[in-house]
Short mmCIF file of C-alpha atoms and ligand atoms in Angstrom, two decimals:
data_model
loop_
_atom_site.label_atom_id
_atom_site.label_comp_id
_atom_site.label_asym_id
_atom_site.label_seq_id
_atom_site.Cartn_x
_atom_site.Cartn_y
_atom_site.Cartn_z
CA UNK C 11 96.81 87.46 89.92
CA UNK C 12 93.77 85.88 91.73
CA UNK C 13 92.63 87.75 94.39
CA UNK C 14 90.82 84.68 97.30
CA UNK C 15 87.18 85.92 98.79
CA UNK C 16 87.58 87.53 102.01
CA UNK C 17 84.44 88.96 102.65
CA UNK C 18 81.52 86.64 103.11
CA UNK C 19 79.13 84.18 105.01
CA UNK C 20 79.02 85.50 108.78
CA UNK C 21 80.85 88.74 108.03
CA UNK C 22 79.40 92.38 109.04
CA UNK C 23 79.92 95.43 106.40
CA UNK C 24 79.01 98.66 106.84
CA UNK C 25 77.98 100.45 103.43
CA UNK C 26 77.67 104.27 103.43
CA UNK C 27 75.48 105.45 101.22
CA UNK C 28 74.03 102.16 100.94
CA UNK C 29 70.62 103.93 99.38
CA UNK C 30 72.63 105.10 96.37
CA UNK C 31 72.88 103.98 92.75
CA UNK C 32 76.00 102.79 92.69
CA UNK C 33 76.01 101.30 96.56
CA UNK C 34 73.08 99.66 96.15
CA UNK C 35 74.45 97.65 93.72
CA UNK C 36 77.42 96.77 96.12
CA UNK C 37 75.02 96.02 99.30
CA UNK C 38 72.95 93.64 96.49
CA UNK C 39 77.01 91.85 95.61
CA UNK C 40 77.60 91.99 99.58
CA UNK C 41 74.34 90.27 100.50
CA UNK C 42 74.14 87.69 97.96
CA UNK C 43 77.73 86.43 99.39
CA UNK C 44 76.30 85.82 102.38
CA UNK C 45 77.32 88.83 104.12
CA UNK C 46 75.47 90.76 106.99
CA UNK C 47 74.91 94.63 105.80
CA UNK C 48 74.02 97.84 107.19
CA UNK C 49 73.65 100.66 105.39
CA UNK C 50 73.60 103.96 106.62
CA UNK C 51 72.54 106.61 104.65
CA UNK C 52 70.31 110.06 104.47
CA UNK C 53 68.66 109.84 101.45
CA UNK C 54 70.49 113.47 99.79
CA UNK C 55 70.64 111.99 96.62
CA UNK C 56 69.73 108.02 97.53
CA UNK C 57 66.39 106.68 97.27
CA UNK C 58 64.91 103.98 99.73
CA UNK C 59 63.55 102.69 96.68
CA UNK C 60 66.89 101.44 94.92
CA UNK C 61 66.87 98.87 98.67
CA UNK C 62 62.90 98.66 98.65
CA UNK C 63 63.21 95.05 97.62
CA UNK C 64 65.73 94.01 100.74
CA UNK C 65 63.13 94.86 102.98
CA UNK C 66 62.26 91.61 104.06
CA UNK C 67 66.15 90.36 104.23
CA UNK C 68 67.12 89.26 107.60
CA UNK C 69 70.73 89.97 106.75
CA UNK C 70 69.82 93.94 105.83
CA UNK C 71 69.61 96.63 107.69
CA UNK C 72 68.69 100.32 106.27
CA UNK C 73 69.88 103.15 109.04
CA UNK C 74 68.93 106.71 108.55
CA UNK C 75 71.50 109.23 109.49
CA UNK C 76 73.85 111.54 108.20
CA UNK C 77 77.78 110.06 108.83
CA UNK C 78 79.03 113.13 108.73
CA UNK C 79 77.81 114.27 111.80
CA UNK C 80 79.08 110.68 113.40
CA UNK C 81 78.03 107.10 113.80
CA UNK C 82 74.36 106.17 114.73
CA UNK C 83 75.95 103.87 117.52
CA UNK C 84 72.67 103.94 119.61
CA UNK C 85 71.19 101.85 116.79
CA UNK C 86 72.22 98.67 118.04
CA UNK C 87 73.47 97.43 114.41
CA UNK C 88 75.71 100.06 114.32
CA UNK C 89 76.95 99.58 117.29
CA UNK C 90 77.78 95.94 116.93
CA UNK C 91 81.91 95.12 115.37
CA UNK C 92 82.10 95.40 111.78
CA UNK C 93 84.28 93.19 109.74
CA UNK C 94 84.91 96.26 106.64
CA UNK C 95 83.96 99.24 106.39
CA UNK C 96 82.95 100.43 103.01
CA UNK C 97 82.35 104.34 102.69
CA UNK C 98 80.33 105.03 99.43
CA UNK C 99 78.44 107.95 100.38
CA UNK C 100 78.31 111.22 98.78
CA UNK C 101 76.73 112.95 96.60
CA UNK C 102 78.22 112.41 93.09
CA UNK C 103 76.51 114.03 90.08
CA UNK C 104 77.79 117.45 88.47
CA UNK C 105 74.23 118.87 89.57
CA UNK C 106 75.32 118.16 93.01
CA UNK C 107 78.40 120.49 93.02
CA UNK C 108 76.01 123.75 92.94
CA UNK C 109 73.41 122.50 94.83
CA UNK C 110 74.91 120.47 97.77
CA UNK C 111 78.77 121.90 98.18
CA UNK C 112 79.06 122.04 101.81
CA UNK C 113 77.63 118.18 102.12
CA UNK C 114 80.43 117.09 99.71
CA UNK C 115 82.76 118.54 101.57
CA UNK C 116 81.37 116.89 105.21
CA UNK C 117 80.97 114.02 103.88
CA UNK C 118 84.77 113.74 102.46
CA UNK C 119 85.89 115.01 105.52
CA UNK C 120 84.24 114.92 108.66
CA UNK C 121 82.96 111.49 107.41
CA UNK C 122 85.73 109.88 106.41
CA UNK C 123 87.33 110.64 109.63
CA UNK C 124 84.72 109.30 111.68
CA UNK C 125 84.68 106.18 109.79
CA UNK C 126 88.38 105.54 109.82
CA UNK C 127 87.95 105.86 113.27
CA UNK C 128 85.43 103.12 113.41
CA UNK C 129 87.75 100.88 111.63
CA UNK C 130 91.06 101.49 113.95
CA UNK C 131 88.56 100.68 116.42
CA UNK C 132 87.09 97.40 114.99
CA UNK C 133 89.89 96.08 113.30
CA UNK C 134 87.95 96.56 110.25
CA UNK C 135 89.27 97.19 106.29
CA UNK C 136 88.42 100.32 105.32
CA UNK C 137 87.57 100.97 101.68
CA UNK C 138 86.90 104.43 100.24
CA UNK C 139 84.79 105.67 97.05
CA UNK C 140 87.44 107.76 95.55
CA UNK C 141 87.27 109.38 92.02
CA UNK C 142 88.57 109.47 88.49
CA UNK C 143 88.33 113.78 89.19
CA UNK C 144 90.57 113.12 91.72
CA UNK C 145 93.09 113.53 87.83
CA UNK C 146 90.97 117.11 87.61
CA UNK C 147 91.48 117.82 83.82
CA UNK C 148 94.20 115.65 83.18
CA UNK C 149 96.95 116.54 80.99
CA UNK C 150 98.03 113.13 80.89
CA UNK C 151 96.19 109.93 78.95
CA UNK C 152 95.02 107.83 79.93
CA UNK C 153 95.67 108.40 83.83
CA UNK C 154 97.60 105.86 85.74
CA UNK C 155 97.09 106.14 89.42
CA UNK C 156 101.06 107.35 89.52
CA UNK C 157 99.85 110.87 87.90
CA UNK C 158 99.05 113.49 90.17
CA UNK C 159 96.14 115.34 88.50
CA UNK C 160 95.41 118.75 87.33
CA UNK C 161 93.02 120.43 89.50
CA UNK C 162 91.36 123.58 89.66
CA UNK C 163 91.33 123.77 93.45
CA UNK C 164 88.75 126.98 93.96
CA UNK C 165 86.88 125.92 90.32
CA UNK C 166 83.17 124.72 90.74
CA UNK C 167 83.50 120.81 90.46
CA UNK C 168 86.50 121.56 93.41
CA UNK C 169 84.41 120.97 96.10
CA UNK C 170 83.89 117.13 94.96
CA UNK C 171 87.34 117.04 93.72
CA UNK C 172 89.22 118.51 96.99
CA UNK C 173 86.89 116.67 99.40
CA UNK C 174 87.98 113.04 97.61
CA UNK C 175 91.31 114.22 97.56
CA UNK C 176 91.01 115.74 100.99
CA UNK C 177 89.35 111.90 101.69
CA UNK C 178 92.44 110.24 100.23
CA UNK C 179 94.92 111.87 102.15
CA UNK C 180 93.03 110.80 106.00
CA UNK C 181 92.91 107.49 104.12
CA UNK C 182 96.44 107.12 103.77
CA UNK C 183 97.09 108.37 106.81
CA UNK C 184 95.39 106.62 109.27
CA UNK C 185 96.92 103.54 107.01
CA UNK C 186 100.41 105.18 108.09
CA UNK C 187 100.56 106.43 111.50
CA UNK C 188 97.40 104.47 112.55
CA UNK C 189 97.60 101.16 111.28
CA UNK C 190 94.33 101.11 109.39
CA UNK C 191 93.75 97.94 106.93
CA UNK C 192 92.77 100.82 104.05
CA UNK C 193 92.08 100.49 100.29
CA UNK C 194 91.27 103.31 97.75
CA UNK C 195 89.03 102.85 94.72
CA UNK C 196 89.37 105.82 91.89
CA UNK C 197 86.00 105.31 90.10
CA UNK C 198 85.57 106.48 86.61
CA UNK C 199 82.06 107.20 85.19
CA UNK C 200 79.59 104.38 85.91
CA UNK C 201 75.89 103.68 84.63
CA UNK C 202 73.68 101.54 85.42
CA UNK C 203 70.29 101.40 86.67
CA UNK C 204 69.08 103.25 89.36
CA UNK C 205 70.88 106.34 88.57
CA UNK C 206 68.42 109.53 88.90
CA UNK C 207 67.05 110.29 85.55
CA UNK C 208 67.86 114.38 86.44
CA UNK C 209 71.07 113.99 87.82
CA UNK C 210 72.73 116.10 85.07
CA UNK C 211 74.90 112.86 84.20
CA UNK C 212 75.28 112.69 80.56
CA UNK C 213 73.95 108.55 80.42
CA UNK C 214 70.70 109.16 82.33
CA UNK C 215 70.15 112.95 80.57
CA UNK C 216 70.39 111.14 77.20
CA UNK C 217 68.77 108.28 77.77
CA UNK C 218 65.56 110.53 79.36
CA UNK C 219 65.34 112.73 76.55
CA UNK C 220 65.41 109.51 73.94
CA UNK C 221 62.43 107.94 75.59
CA UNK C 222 60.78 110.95 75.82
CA UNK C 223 61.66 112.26 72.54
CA UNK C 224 62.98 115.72 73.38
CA UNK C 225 66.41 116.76 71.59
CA UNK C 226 69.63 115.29 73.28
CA UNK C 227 71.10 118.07 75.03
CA UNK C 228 75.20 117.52 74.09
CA UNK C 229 77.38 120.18 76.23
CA UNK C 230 80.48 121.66 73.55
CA UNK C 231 81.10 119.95 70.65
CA UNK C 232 80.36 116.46 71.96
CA UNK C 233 83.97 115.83 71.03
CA UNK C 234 84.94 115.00 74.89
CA UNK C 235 85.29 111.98 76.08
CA UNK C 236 84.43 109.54 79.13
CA UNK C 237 85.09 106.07 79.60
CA UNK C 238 82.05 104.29 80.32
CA UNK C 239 81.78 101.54 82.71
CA UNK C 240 78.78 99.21 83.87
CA UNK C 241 77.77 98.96 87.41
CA UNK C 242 78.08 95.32 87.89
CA UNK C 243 81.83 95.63 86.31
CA UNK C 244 82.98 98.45 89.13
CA UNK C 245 81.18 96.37 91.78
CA UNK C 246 83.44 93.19 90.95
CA UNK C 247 86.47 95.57 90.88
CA UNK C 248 85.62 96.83 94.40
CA UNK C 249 85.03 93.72 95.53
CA UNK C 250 88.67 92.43 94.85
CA UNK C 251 89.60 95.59 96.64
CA UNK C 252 87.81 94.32 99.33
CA UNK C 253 88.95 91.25 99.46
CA UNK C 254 92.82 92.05 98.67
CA UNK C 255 95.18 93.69 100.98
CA UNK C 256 96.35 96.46 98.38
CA UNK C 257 95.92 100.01 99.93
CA UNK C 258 95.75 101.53 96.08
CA UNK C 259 94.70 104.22 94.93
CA UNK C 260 93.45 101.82 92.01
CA UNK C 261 91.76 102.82 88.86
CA UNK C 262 88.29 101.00 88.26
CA UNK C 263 86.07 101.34 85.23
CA UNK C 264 87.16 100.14 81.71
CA UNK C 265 88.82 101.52 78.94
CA UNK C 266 86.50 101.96 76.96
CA UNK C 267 86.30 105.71 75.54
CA UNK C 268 83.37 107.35 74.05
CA UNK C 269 82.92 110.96 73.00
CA UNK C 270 79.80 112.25 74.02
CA UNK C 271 78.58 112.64 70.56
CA UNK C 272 78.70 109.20 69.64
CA UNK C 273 77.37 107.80 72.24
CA UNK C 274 74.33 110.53 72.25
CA UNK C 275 73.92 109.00 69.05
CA UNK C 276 74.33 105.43 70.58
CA UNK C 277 71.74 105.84 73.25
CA UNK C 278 69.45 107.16 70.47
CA UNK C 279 69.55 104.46 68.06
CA UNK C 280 69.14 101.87 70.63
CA UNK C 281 65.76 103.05 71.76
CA UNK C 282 64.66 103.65 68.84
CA UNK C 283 64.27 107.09 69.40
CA UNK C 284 63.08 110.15 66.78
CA UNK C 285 65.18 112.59 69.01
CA UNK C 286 67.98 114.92 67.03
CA UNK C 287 71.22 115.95 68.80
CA UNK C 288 71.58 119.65 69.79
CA UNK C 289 74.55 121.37 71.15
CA UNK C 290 75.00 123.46 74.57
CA UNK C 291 77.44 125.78 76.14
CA UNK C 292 80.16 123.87 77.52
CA UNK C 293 80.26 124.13 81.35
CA UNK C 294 83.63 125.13 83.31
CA UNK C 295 85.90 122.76 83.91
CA UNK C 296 84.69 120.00 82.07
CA UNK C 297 87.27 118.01 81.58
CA UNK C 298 88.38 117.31 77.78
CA UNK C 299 89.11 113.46 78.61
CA UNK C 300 88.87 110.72 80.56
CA UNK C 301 90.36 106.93 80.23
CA UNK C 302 91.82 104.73 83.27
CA UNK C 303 94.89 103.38 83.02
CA UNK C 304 93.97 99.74 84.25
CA UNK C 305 97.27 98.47 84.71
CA UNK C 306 97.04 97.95 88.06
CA UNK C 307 93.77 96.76 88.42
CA UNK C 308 94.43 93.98 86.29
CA UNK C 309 97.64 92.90 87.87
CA UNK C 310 97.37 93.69 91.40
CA UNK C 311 93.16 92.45 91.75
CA UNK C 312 93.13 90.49 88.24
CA UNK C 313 90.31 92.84 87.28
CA UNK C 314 88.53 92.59 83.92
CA UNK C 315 85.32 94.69 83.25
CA UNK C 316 83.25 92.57 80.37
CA UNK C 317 80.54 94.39 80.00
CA UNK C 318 80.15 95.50 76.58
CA UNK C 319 78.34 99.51 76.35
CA UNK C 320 75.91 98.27 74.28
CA UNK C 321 74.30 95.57 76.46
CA UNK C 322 74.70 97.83 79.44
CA UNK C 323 72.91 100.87 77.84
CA UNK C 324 70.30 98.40 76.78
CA UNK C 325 69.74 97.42 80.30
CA UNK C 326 69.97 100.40 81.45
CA UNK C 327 67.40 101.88 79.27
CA UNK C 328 64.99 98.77 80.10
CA UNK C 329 65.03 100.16 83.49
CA UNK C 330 64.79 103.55 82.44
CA UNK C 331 61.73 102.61 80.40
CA UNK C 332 60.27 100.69 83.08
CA UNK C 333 60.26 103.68 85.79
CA UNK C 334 59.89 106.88 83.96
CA UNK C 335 56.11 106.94 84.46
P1 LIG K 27 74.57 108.42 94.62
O1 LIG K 27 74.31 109.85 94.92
O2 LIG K 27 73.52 107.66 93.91
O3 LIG K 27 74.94 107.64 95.96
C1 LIG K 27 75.49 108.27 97.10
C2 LIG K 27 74.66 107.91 98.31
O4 LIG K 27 75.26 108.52 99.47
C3 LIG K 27 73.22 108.43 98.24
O5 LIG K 27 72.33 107.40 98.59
C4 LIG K 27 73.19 109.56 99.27
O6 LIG K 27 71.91 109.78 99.81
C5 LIG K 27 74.22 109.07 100.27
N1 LIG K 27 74.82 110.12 101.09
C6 LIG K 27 75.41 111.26 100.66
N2 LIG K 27 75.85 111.98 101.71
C7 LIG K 27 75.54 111.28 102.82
C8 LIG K 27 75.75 111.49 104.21
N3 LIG K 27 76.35 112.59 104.67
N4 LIG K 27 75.29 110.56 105.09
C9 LIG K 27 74.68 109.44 104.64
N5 LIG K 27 74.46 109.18 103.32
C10 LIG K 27 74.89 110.09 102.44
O7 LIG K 27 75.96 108.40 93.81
P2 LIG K 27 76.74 107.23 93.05
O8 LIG K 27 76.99 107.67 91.68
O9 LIG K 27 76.10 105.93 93.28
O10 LIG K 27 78.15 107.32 93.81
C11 LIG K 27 78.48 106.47 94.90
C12 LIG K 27 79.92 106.74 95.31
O11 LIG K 27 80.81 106.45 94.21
C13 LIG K 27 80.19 108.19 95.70
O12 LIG K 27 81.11 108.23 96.76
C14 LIG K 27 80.81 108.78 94.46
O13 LIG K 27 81.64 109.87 94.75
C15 LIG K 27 81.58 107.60 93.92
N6 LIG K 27 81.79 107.71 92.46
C16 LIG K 27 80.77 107.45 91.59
C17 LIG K 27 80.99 107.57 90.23
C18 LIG K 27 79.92 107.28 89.21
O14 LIG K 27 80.21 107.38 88.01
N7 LIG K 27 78.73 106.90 89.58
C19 LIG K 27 82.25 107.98 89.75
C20 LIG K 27 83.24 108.25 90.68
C21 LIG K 27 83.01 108.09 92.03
#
């Protein structure tokens, strides 16, 4: 399957979230297509920074709101058609869940309604930033996007999990009974840099504490397990999402599976490090394992991530190394 570009030269996209780790990555893929971008975001967990070098880009524009409480139309980018509508933004980390509940749950919401909206409106395609906890703690392996999940729906990661599910449901909705162009992405765990070193993500935690040479802080045994994925591989998936016509939900990340003890280990041999591996409580609800079933992926958008861990850990740490002072 070969999915043609869509998306590109003279076409407007709105990124939520655009500010983010992850989004900025896609607003970088966006802009050096050709496309126009505005993203909107209110810096909760973002960082002007991770745009700071598309200041000068005539086809960028950074907005400064909040999307759950609506659309910024009186900036007059916002208010202009746009072609897709691409709604990244939330906040994503584990730390998050304690700290920022109530945004999660907006921003699933209340956002995603408003922006679905916007697209009815504009004719746009609509994609959404959906989750691999969407599966909760799955008691299937690896997860195709046919299996329903097992969620703990008043647990403390539920308020992430519920509000993408919540977000999934308006998207599929609006695609029946309103006629919205829509396509769902289930992300599994990305890395790359520009994450925030203290995000309480297990890549950027380990990869910290290396460089620094504190003890790598495993939660449990270690013996769980996440498939890892490099940003620019996810990008390229949700790019053929983009540019497809499939409404998904489709699993993007790669199959790769690592327990957490090996690739503490990993992270530690390729910087060098003196650090030692110590063990923590293991927090509620972690779930035991995590692999995508990329089945669909591959034959619906031709999707292949090629990114192997080691080379994007080692760019990842260069960028690590290069901002921690
Ligand atoms: P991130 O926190 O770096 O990026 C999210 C961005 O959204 C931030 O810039 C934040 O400031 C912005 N934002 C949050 N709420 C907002 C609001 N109400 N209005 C405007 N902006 C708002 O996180 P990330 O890891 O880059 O994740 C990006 C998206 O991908 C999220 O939707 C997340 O749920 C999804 N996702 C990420 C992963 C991953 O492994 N990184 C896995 C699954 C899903």
């Amino acid at each position: 399957m070969v999915v043609a570009q869509r998306y590109g030269k003279g076409q407007r996209i709105l990124v939520t979230g655009g500010a983010g780790f992850m989004p900025s990555h896609l607003v970088d893929a966006l802009l050096a297509r050709g496309c126009t971008v505005v993203a909107i975001d209110n810096f909760v967990t973002g960082s002007k920074n991770n745009v700071a070098h598309l200041a000068e880009n005539p086809l960028f524009t950074l907005v400064e709101a909040d999307v759950s409480d609506g659309l910024p139309v009186h900036h007059p980018a916002v208010a202009e058609r746009f072609d897709a509508i691409m709604h990244m933004a939330s906040p994503a980390s584990p730390k998050d869940f304690a700290t920022l509940p109530v945004e999660i749950l907006r921003v699933g919401s209340l956002a995603t309604i408003h922006l679905l909206e916007r697209a009815v409106t504009d004719g746009a395609r609509f994609i959404m930033a959906s989750t691999s906890e969407a599966y909760g703690d799955p008691l299937v392996h690896p997860q195709p996007e046919s299996y329903w999940g097992n969620v703990n729906p008043v647990g403390i990661r539920s308020v992430y999990d519920e509000a993408k599910r919540f977000a999934e449901a308006t998207t599929m909705a609006y695609h029946r009974y309103r006629g919205a162009d829509v396509g769902i992405v289930r992300i599994f765990n990305t890395y790359g840099p520009r994450m925030r070193p203290d995000d309480g993500r297990a890549i950027p935690t380990f990869i910290t504490q290396a460089l620094r040479g504190e003890p790598i802080t495993v939660h449990g045994t270690g013996t769980q397990t996440r498939s890892i994925c490099y940003v620019d591989d996810l990008v390229k998936g949700i790019l053929l999402l983009l540019d497809s016509s499939e409404t998904g939900p489709v699993n993007c990340g790669t199959e790769h599976e690592v327990t957490m003890r090996d690739l503490a280990e990993l992270i530690v041999s390729l910087t060098g490090s003196t650090s030692t591996v110590t063990y923590l409580t293991r927090t509620a609800d972690d779930p035991e394992m995590r692999r995508p079933d990329l089945t669909l992926a591959r034959e619906r958008l031709g999707y292949t991530p090629s990114v192997p861990p080691e080379d994007g850990l080692r760019r990842t740490i260069a960028h690590f190394s290069a901002h921690l002072n």
